[in-house]
XYZ file of C-alpha atoms in Angstrom:
642
model
C 0.000 0.000 0.000
C 2.799 2.350 0.797
C 4.430 1.661 -2.577
C 1.127 2.168 -4.369
C 0.592 5.416 -2.472
C 4.001 6.664 -3.488
C 3.284 5.801 -7.126
C -0.027 7.647 -6.997
C 1.644 10.651 -5.448
C 4.365 10.688 -8.120
C 1.776 10.324 -10.878
C -0.220 13.276 -9.581
C 2.937 15.333 -9.168
C 4.053 14.656 -12.742
C 0.563 15.348 -14.033
C 0.444 18.656 -12.212
C 3.761 19.642 -13.750
C 2.427 18.922 -17.236
C -0.632 21.025 -16.447
C 1.581 23.826 -15.216
C 3.771 23.584 -18.272
C 0.703 23.766 -20.461
C -0.443 26.860 -18.644
C 2.956 28.440 -18.965
C 3.052 27.713 -22.691
C -0.365 29.269 -23.047
C 0.757 32.471 -21.329
C 3.940 32.675 -23.353
C 1.934 32.324 -26.548
C 0.805 35.895 -25.928
C 3.232 38.147 -27.840
C 5.989 39.778 -25.824
C 6.041 43.375 -26.980
C 9.192 45.439 -26.475
C 8.670 49.168 -26.002
C 11.210 51.915 -26.635
C 12.341 55.374 -25.460
C 11.838 54.868 -21.736
C 15.482 54.900 -20.617
C 16.804 58.507 -20.587
C 19.534 59.052 -23.153
C 21.678 60.756 -20.514
C 22.347 57.410 -18.812
C 24.210 56.012 -21.803
C 25.471 59.337 -23.114
C 27.079 60.330 -19.821
C 27.836 56.845 -18.524
C 25.679 57.265 -15.427
C 25.788 54.424 -12.903
C 22.918 53.463 -10.586
C 23.307 54.288 -6.906
C 20.349 52.255 -5.693
C 16.953 50.831 -6.454
C 13.462 52.120 -5.682
C 11.894 50.396 -2.644
C 9.611 47.548 -3.676
C 6.717 48.887 -1.604
C 6.851 52.454 -2.911
C 3.888 53.371 -5.122
C 4.210 54.896 -8.596
C 1.671 56.245 -11.054
C 2.162 55.638 -14.773
C 0.132 56.300 -17.910
C -0.243 53.471 -20.412
C -0.772 54.725 -23.947
C -2.357 52.905 -26.878
C -1.643 53.865 -30.506
C -4.292 55.257 -32.825
C -6.084 52.720 -34.988
C -5.614 53.095 -38.765
C -2.649 55.389 -38.173
C -1.963 55.903 -41.880
C -5.540 57.003 -42.556
C -5.486 59.186 -39.456
C -2.350 61.013 -40.625
C -3.670 61.312 -44.172
C -6.869 62.976 -42.992
C -4.932 65.294 -40.692
C -2.763 66.400 -43.612
C -5.852 67.000 -45.747
C -7.502 69.106 -43.047
C -4.612 71.570 -43.368
C -4.207 71.375 -47.138
C -6.090 74.284 -48.782
C -6.376 72.246 -51.976
C -8.227 69.409 -50.221
C -12.027 69.140 -49.902
C -11.348 68.277 -46.230
C -9.682 71.643 -45.579
C -10.685 72.871 -42.090
C -13.437 70.246 -41.847
C -12.734 69.377 -38.226
C -13.856 66.298 -36.326
C -15.314 66.044 -32.840
C -13.581 63.988 -30.120
C -16.170 61.214 -30.463
C -15.797 61.142 -34.248
C -12.023 60.747 -33.855
C -12.526 57.895 -31.400
C -15.071 56.141 -33.602
C -12.882 56.350 -36.690
C -9.372 56.082 -35.313
C -9.394 55.256 -31.610
C -8.430 51.867 -30.158
C -11.361 49.480 -30.017
C -13.274 48.939 -26.797
C -12.051 45.349 -26.796
C -8.410 46.440 -26.979
C -8.903 49.004 -24.241
C -10.599 46.447 -21.994
C -7.743 44.027 -22.659
C -5.202 46.583 -21.433
C -7.334 47.267 -18.350
C -7.440 43.539 -17.626
C -3.655 43.330 -18.133
C -3.133 46.093 -15.559
C -5.433 44.499 -13.006
C -3.884 41.065 -13.485
C -0.501 42.558 -12.681
C -1.735 44.167 -9.475
C -2.074 47.714 -10.829
C -4.960 49.920 -9.737
C -6.979 51.711 -12.424
C -6.690 55.390 -11.513
C -8.275 56.927 -14.598
C -9.876 55.966 -17.909
C -10.648 58.186 -20.903
C -13.360 57.931 -23.496
C -10.840 58.336 -26.309
C -9.347 55.006 -25.189
C -5.736 56.000 -25.942
C -4.761 56.717 -22.326
C -5.065 54.581 -19.189
C -3.739 55.902 -15.868
C -2.721 53.250 -13.321
C -0.690 53.028 -10.147
C 0.926 50.276 -8.146
C 3.889 49.308 -6.041
C 7.346 49.325 -7.569
C 7.308 45.536 -7.297
C 4.119 45.391 -9.365
C 5.459 47.908 -11.898
C 8.668 45.921 -12.292
C 6.743 42.677 -12.719
C 4.256 44.090 -15.247
C 6.890 45.705 -17.468
C 9.824 43.349 -16.858
C 12.225 46.014 -15.606
C 14.134 47.017 -12.483
C 13.565 50.584 -11.287
C 17.003 52.027 -10.504
C 18.074 55.291 -8.905
C 20.722 57.649 -10.362
C 22.315 60.936 -9.358
C 21.099 63.649 -11.724
C 23.989 65.037 -13.806
C 23.042 68.726 -13.546
C 20.434 69.012 -10.774
C 20.875 68.522 -7.046
C 18.601 65.499 -6.865
C 18.332 61.848 -7.793
C 16.118 60.424 -10.491
C 14.735 56.986 -11.233
C 14.592 55.060 -14.490
C 14.203 51.452 -15.675
C 17.347 49.419 -16.189
C 16.175 48.447 -19.683
C 13.367 49.103 -22.096
C 10.078 47.651 -20.815
C 8.269 44.730 -22.398
C 4.767 43.360 -21.867
C 3.038 40.033 -22.444
C 0.039 41.539 -24.170
C -1.809 40.868 -27.406
C -2.715 44.543 -27.807
C -0.008 46.947 -29.046
C 1.060 49.706 -26.656
C 2.470 53.089 -27.608
C 4.325 54.149 -24.469
C 4.311 54.068 -20.660
C 4.683 57.592 -19.281
C 6.191 57.987 -15.822
C 8.735 55.171 -15.810
C 11.458 57.785 -15.335
C 11.591 61.264 -13.815
C 14.815 62.503 -15.377
C 12.894 65.641 -16.359
C 10.597 67.064 -13.701
C 7.865 69.441 -14.862
C 8.669 73.032 -13.965
C 7.333 76.450 -14.891
C 8.846 78.248 -17.846
C 8.894 81.684 -16.254
C 10.513 83.265 -13.240
C 10.469 86.545 -11.325
C 13.589 88.625 -11.672
C 15.066 92.091 -11.687
C 14.221 94.421 -14.527
C 16.718 96.078 -16.844
C 16.283 98.777 -19.453
C 15.614 97.713 -23.030
C 17.548 99.614 -25.681
C 15.285 101.796 -27.797
C 12.327 101.674 -25.423
C 10.785 104.810 -23.982
C 11.416 105.163 -20.229
C 11.235 101.435 -19.623
C 8.796 100.335 -22.302
C 5.493 99.604 -20.600
C 2.918 101.512 -18.578
C 3.344 99.340 -15.479
C 5.492 100.042 -12.414
C 9.026 100.924 -13.413
C 8.191 100.612 -17.098
C 7.055 96.988 -16.952
C 4.545 95.735 -19.510
C 1.033 95.318 -18.203
C -2.530 94.970 -19.477
C -3.224 96.925 -22.657
C 0.495 97.350 -23.396
C 0.568 94.030 -25.265
C -2.356 94.967 -27.493
C -0.843 98.405 -28.152
C 2.395 96.791 -29.317
C 1.062 93.851 -31.320
C -2.516 94.663 -32.423
C -2.846 98.454 -32.194
C -6.257 99.917 -32.918
C -8.145 96.641 -33.178
C -11.650 96.296 -31.813
C -11.212 92.526 -31.525
C -11.208 91.327 -27.919
C -11.674 87.570 -28.240
C -15.426 87.808 -27.780
C -17.141 84.425 -27.980
C -13.873 82.529 -27.525
C -12.531 80.398 -24.672
C -8.848 79.931 -23.860
C -7.540 76.852 -22.028
C -4.384 76.772 -19.906
C -2.370 73.732 -18.748
C -1.303 74.313 -15.133
C 0.473 72.142 -12.567
C -0.430 74.282 -9.576
C -3.275 76.422 -8.265
C -3.633 80.197 -7.958
C -5.194 82.911 -5.787
C -8.262 84.549 -7.309
C -7.525 87.858 -5.604
C -4.251 88.124 -7.572
C -6.133 87.945 -10.880
C -8.691 90.499 -9.716
C -5.893 92.762 -8.516
C -4.149 92.558 -11.901
C -7.360 93.303 -13.791
C -8.073 96.327 -11.623
C -4.500 97.653 -11.787
C -4.428 97.414 -15.581
C -7.979 98.581 -16.270
C -9.120 95.248 -17.691
C -12.585 93.714 -17.288
C -13.205 90.769 -14.996
C -13.000 87.647 -17.143
C -15.069 84.585 -16.282
C -12.751 81.817 -15.038
C -13.588 78.108 -14.933
C -11.340 75.689 -13.041
C -11.101 72.086 -14.248
C -9.443 69.979 -11.552
C -7.601 66.894 -12.819
C -6.022 63.928 -11.003
C -7.216 64.926 -7.565
C -6.172 68.575 -7.692
C -7.877 70.793 -5.124
C -6.899 74.034 -6.832
C -5.055 75.115 -3.690
C -1.596 76.546 -4.473
C 1.385 74.677 -3.072
C 4.111 76.292 -1.028
C 6.349 77.156 -3.986
C 5.523 80.750 -4.854
C 7.164 80.629 -8.267
C 4.906 77.772 -9.373
C 1.873 79.702 -8.165
C 3.250 82.673 -10.076
C 3.367 80.742 -13.339
C -0.363 80.091 -13.168
C -1.136 83.743 -12.457
C 1.224 84.909 -15.192
C -0.413 82.696 -17.814
C -3.888 83.862 -16.874
C -2.940 87.540 -16.814
C -1.230 87.404 -20.205
C -4.284 85.855 -21.865
C -6.605 88.423 -20.279
C -4.275 91.258 -21.341
C -4.270 90.231 -25.005
C -7.905 89.063 -25.206
C -9.860 90.919 -22.472
C -13.242 90.065 -24.001
C -13.036 86.268 -24.035
C -16.136 84.462 -22.839
C -14.212 82.172 -20.529
C -10.715 81.333 -19.331
C -10.494 77.605 -18.552
C -7.716 76.703 -16.115
C -6.873 72.977 -16.155
C -5.106 72.218 -12.861
C -3.365 69.070 -11.638
C -0.702 68.247 -9.039
C 2.829 68.500 -10.375
C 4.172 65.050 -11.261
C 5.771 63.189 -14.137
C 2.419 62.016 -15.529
C -0.365 64.476 -14.635
C 0.393 66.693 -17.616
C -0.596 63.807 -19.913
C -3.986 63.619 -18.214
C -4.443 67.407 -18.533
C -3.676 67.303 -22.259
C -6.170 64.469 -22.671
C -8.811 66.371 -20.698
C -8.280 69.469 -22.854
C -8.713 67.392 -25.997
C -11.750 65.429 -24.868
C -13.492 68.562 -23.520
C -12.846 70.427 -26.798
C -14.134 73.482 -24.947
C -11.387 75.949 -25.909
C -10.082 76.449 -29.436
C -6.868 78.051 -28.233
C -4.702 76.277 -25.655
C -1.407 77.155 -24.025
C 1.232 75.553 -21.804
C 4.102 77.372 -20.133
C 5.351 74.335 -18.251
C 8.416 72.362 -19.280
C 8.025 68.597 -19.223
C 9.083 65.490 -21.155
C 8.027 66.541 -24.643
C 9.412 63.541 -26.475
C 7.032 61.320 -24.522
C 5.280 59.313 -27.224
C 1.901 59.486 -25.449
C 1.698 63.242 -26.010
C 2.033 63.359 -29.793
C -1.358 61.742 -30.647
C -3.028 64.230 -28.306
C -1.427 67.135 -30.160
C -2.631 65.599 -33.426
C -6.165 65.341 -32.058
C -6.022 69.017 -31.072
C -5.271 69.833 -34.706
C -7.969 67.498 -36.044
C -10.521 69.237 -33.795
C -9.511 72.768 -34.844
C -7.695 73.587 -31.610
C -4.504 75.681 -31.577
C -1.939 74.561 -28.994
C 0.985 76.776 -27.981
C 3.982 75.720 -25.938
C 6.799 77.939 -24.700
C 10.111 76.921 -26.258
C 11.966 77.052 -22.943
C 14.240 79.481 -21.132
C 17.610 77.732 -21.286
C 18.834 79.310 -24.533
C 20.003 77.010 -27.362
C 19.250 73.320 -26.789
C 22.153 71.257 -25.503
C 22.802 67.818 -24.011
C 21.195 67.345 -20.576
C 19.215 70.584 -20.933
C 16.166 70.506 -18.665
C 13.776 70.899 -21.575
C 13.686 70.101 -25.256
C 10.531 71.289 -26.978
C 10.414 69.988 -30.532
C 7.146 68.193 -31.297
C 6.108 69.030 -34.895
C 2.395 69.040 -34.001
C 2.810 71.969 -31.604
C 3.316 75.680 -32.250
C 6.416 76.500 -30.214
C 6.866 80.064 -29.017
C 10.204 81.763 -28.411
C 10.891 85.030 -26.629
C 11.956 88.567 -27.436
C 12.863 91.785 -25.683
C 10.412 94.448 -26.800
C 11.014 98.172 -27.273
C 8.016 100.476 -27.680
C 7.527 104.079 -28.678
C 6.089 106.751 -26.388
C 2.543 105.917 -27.477
C 3.069 102.243 -26.669
C 3.342 101.138 -30.299
C 5.894 98.573 -31.420
C 9.350 99.971 -32.154
C 11.744 97.018 -32.267
C 12.512 93.577 -30.874
C 15.623 91.549 -30.257
C 16.153 87.983 -29.060
C 15.464 87.598 -25.343
C 18.759 86.741 -23.660
C 19.461 87.686 -20.045
C 23.175 87.762 -20.820
C 23.989 85.411 -17.949
C 24.622 82.406 -20.176
C 21.720 80.625 -18.520
C 18.415 82.184 -19.481
C 16.981 83.201 -22.818
C 14.778 82.110 -25.697
C 14.914 78.338 -26.209
C 15.575 76.985 -29.676
C 17.334 74.242 -31.555
C 17.109 71.135 -33.697
C 15.277 67.913 -32.886
C 17.227 64.699 -32.572
C 20.407 66.251 -31.267
C 19.861 64.622 -27.890
C 16.190 64.160 -27.066
C 13.423 63.552 -29.556
C 13.989 62.575 -33.135
C 11.414 64.370 -35.248
C 12.080 64.711 -38.958
C 11.465 68.058 -40.570
C 7.731 68.576 -41.231
C 6.570 69.350 -44.754
C 5.632 72.931 -43.958
C 9.160 73.634 -42.671
C 10.959 72.379 -45.775
C 12.253 74.741 -48.423
C 13.679 77.260 -45.922
C 17.295 78.251 -46.481
C 19.054 77.140 -43.288
C 22.533 78.255 -44.349
C 22.712 81.342 -42.149
C 20.521 80.368 -39.203
C 22.212 77.080 -38.259
C 19.024 75.076 -38.728
C 18.535 71.609 -40.154
C 17.073 70.618 -43.508
C 16.196 67.134 -42.262
C 15.060 67.595 -38.630
C 12.388 69.686 -36.911
C 13.571 73.225 -36.057
C 12.367 75.286 -33.082
C 10.738 77.748 -32.347
C 8.015 78.708 -34.811
C 7.081 82.222 -33.648
C 7.756 84.518 -30.711
C 6.541 87.421 -28.596
C 7.860 89.486 -25.713
C 9.378 87.433 -22.881
C 10.830 90.112 -20.626
C 9.669 92.870 -18.243
C 6.140 91.552 -17.672
C 4.366 92.808 -14.550
C 2.660 90.002 -12.658
C 0.480 89.725 -9.550
C 0.875 86.352 -7.812
C 1.199 84.367 -4.583
C -1.590 86.077 -2.652
C -0.429 89.656 -2.957
C 3.071 89.606 -4.461
C 3.813 91.733 -7.527
C 6.874 92.192 -9.669
C 8.715 91.702 -12.956
C 8.860 88.316 -14.686
C 10.761 86.908 -17.622
C 10.399 83.729 -19.669
C 8.953 82.331 -22.869
C 6.015 81.473 -20.620
C 4.977 85.105 -21.136
C 4.958 84.697 -24.905
C 2.991 81.428 -25.237
C -0.248 82.587 -23.506
C -0.005 85.905 -25.375
C -0.135 83.920 -28.624
C -3.153 82.009 -27.317
C -4.842 85.326 -26.602
C -3.884 86.625 -30.047
C -5.425 83.527 -31.624
C -8.661 84.222 -29.735
C -8.799 87.569 -31.561
C -8.260 85.859 -34.910
C -10.855 83.183 -34.189
C -13.356 85.848 -33.187
C -12.924 87.391 -36.640
C -13.003 84.017 -38.394
C -16.279 83.017 -36.741
C -17.819 86.423 -37.502
C -17.030 85.866 -41.174
C -18.539 82.403 -41.237
C -15.169 80.664 -41.253
C -14.034 77.783 -38.997
C -11.436 78.279 -36.296
C -7.778 78.403 -37.307
C -6.692 75.170 -35.642
C -3.055 74.123 -35.970
C -1.353 77.257 -37.231
C 2.052 76.057 -38.386
C 1.149 75.207 -42.010
C -0.366 78.670 -42.454
C 2.404 80.466 -40.540
C 5.127 78.931 -42.690
C 3.185 79.597 -45.903
C 3.011 83.250 -44.886
C 6.650 83.282 -43.806
C 7.831 82.054 -47.190
C 5.380 84.195 -49.163
C 5.145 87.835 -50.255
C 3.103 88.906 -47.204
C 5.738 88.020 -44.614
C 7.024 91.537 -43.977
C 3.520 92.908 -43.540
C 2.381 90.137 -41.184
C 5.392 89.634 -38.911
C 7.948 91.686 -37.043
C 11.109 89.981 -38.263
C 13.582 89.796 -35.359
C 17.085 90.110 -36.820
C 19.265 91.035 -33.829
C 20.462 89.042 -30.826
C 21.194 85.379 -30.124
C 20.466 82.526 -27.726
C 23.984 81.146 -27.518
C 25.375 79.656 -24.317
C 28.525 77.898 -23.124
C 27.200 74.600 -24.488
C 26.643 75.989 -27.996
C 28.836 79.033 -28.428
C 28.069 79.467 -32.122
C 24.343 78.644 -32.065
C 21.992 80.359 -32.626
C 21.844 83.891 -34.062
C 18.902 85.926 -35.279
C 18.910 86.431 -39.041
C 16.441 87.900 -41.549
C 13.518 85.542 -41.978
C 13.244 82.316 -40.011
C 15.754 81.594 -37.240
C 16.145 79.264 -34.241
C 15.883 82.074 -31.708
C 12.496 83.633 -32.508
C 11.096 81.631 -35.445
C 9.322 83.934 -37.868
C 9.049 86.673 -35.238
C 6.048 88.357 -33.633
C 2.667 89.369 -35.107
C 2.441 92.696 -36.895
C -1.011 93.988 -36.055
C -4.249 92.890 -37.651
C -2.469 92.161 -40.929
C -1.605 88.693 -39.690
C -5.155 88.163 -38.436
C -6.585 89.145 -41.819
C -4.325 86.721 -43.647
C -4.910 83.869 -41.205
C -8.679 84.230 -41.573
C -8.565 84.358 -45.359
C -10.650 82.085 -47.521
C -8.396 79.882 -49.651
C -9.277 79.873 -53.330
C -7.958 76.798 -55.060
C -7.434 77.103 -58.800
C -6.184 74.225 -60.903
C -5.525 75.227 -64.538
C -5.956 71.607 -65.588
C -9.569 71.591 -64.425
C -9.957 75.299 -65.284
C -12.217 75.715 -62.306
C -12.125 77.306 -58.889
C -13.964 76.377 -55.724
C -17.075 78.367 -56.608
C -15.935 81.649 -55.117
C -14.405 83.164 -58.247
C -14.129 82.729 -61.964
C -10.940 83.219 -63.884
C -11.090 86.063 -66.396
C -7.506 86.025 -67.605
C -4.753 83.467 -67.755
C -2.611 83.242 -64.644
C 1.050 83.086 -65.623
C 4.259 83.377 -63.566
C 5.420 86.973 -63.239
C 2.097 88.404 -64.388
C 1.013 91.755 -62.957
C -2.369 91.983 -64.678
C -4.130 88.935 -63.351
C -7.766 89.791 -62.704
C -10.400 87.686 -61.010
C -14.078 88.544 -60.979
C -15.870 87.452 -57.820
C -19.311 86.061 -58.592
C -20.653 85.562 -55.094
C -20.280 89.047 -53.629
C -22.592 92.017 -53.861
C -21.513 94.377 -55.189
C -19.007 92.475 -57.369
C -15.356 93.142 -56.594
C -12.236 92.743 -58.652
C -9.240 90.750 -57.494
C -5.782 92.107 -58.218
C -2.283 90.895 -57.322
C -1.126 92.381 -54.018
C 2.336 93.103 -55.417
C 4.037 93.386 -58.772
C 5.958 90.185 -58.200
C 3.491 87.709 -56.806
C 4.222 84.689 -58.933
C 6.497 81.750 -58.641
C 6.640 78.521 -60.561
C 4.561 76.778 -57.926
C 3.137 77.141 -54.455
C 0.971 79.797 -52.860
C -0.026 82.915 -54.763
C -1.716 85.557 -52.676
C -4.173 88.203 -53.793
C -6.133 90.926 -52.054
C -9.415 92.673 -52.696
C -11.114 95.735 -51.345
C -14.827 95.324 -50.855
C -16.561 98.603 -51.555
C -19.270 97.717 -49.080
C -17.215 97.382 -45.929
C -13.850 98.689 -47.122
C -12.137 95.663 -45.727
C -9.098 94.129 -47.355
C -9.006 90.356 -47.349
C -6.324 88.095 -48.655
C -6.750 85.002 -50.784
C -4.295 82.550 -52.187
C -4.186 80.306 -55.217
C -2.446 76.986 -54.782
C -1.370 74.146 -57.045
C -0.481 76.339 -60.008
C 0.940 74.110 -62.696
C 3.144 76.039 -65.156
C 2.574 75.334 -68.791
C -0.618 73.323 -68.257
């Protein structure tokens, strides 16, 4: 009996092992997917060695991202939405339409949720777009789920440690993943602006602005950049990404001190934010600064939406997603510096564009990009804003601008080329064709910034009663959001859609005959530092200090809100707005178009004597005798000799 019992026991043991092996084989049949771009490049580049490991019981929040479905079709439609020659031009989609057509399926999203739960991770947040899933868990659970070890390193340039995985993560999951945000904190989100002492700006009258000590405040920004306009942003909402709270009395104090109306403010609290400012006054100040700049440029907006979340390595992803899914503001701005080459962010920026939302990001305050710089803003689906030092005349009108550079070798307008250290974005189509010989830019990689505005001597009220001067490209980005609210007000009034992603239009203007009338071209100054002594310098036209420059009054608004007229000589037809009355040939100065849908009829003439080129955008202007308003139109896809 004992022998028989032993045999039975051995049989059951062997059988159980076969069962276990079968189970293991079944699990391993699920594809093991290797992810990329989670280990900071500085570790390999600088030969950093770990000094420890995160405690197994410590909790960590991460954001799991899923790629868009039908990515090729998604990108094709996005390109068409910003191609004036396409029937899809400015035909925006809603968030739900994007999800239905291009979002991950519900089954895939549920599979990722089940994967997280199976690995001991708590579901902290889901999104209806199904591309983002926020989870948290212990370090032990994180390491098990993604097959990594979470190591600790001494930061190479900051007085702190940072954590990162020892290798690229992998998952046993049938559904493809895009990225896992939060697996390292090499870059901590921080505000782009800072309070500082004021200095005189060459060429400015007694300081420049009407605020204390000549600081710029309130109406000064409109007087310099959109003098005489009646546009105030009426009917528009502006959204701000913020990683701290603010004091309402500071905003009221600023409005009263600068003679601005009280703007309606809506707070959207994300990831458990209470809206209460933390103890760091500078972070509180960034929120106030952003709000006050928008109100200064667009004092008549219907609503200022402040999206607030606690400052961490992942909350900014949730704010971006909330902004996109709300679709409540058509102009958005961020003055916070975070991990821009995070792959989870790019699809959100693309959705902004597909929905007709303009998103502005400050280009950073650390001068020319260099290895280990604390920020590297280069995503091609974002309008990146550099900074200038502004000089105004006695009446407050624009006089001149130069590149913002504090002269300390540390702070000034951020700019550079993608792929030099972080990110690896190829040059977008709208940025090709620019002569980069003199500006130090790249003909194969994304160049930054795109545009600029003043980034020095701004008067700010913050931190429950503090006031003073601030500098930073974080001044310029919300000013551009406010400026876009003015343009969108005009577009809507004329029956046009909102402007959406501005870069294709901005670069078409920059390379066209209207550039000098639409932009203040910044041609003096530099953003060089000890890491890049020869890069970069301001030059005529586009440069990597200030982009195309700053807006020159309502001229830029008029051009941005133009109605594109697409004429193809092969089809010998326009889009219904005009009829061709004489042949359009390169170099012609007598091209005349007769508008058939306006009363009274108006004639269309070239805006200059040298409007033509062998291809590309031709721009024309008309004067309507009814309202005496000049509007600008362009003809694209001209085919010589056809």
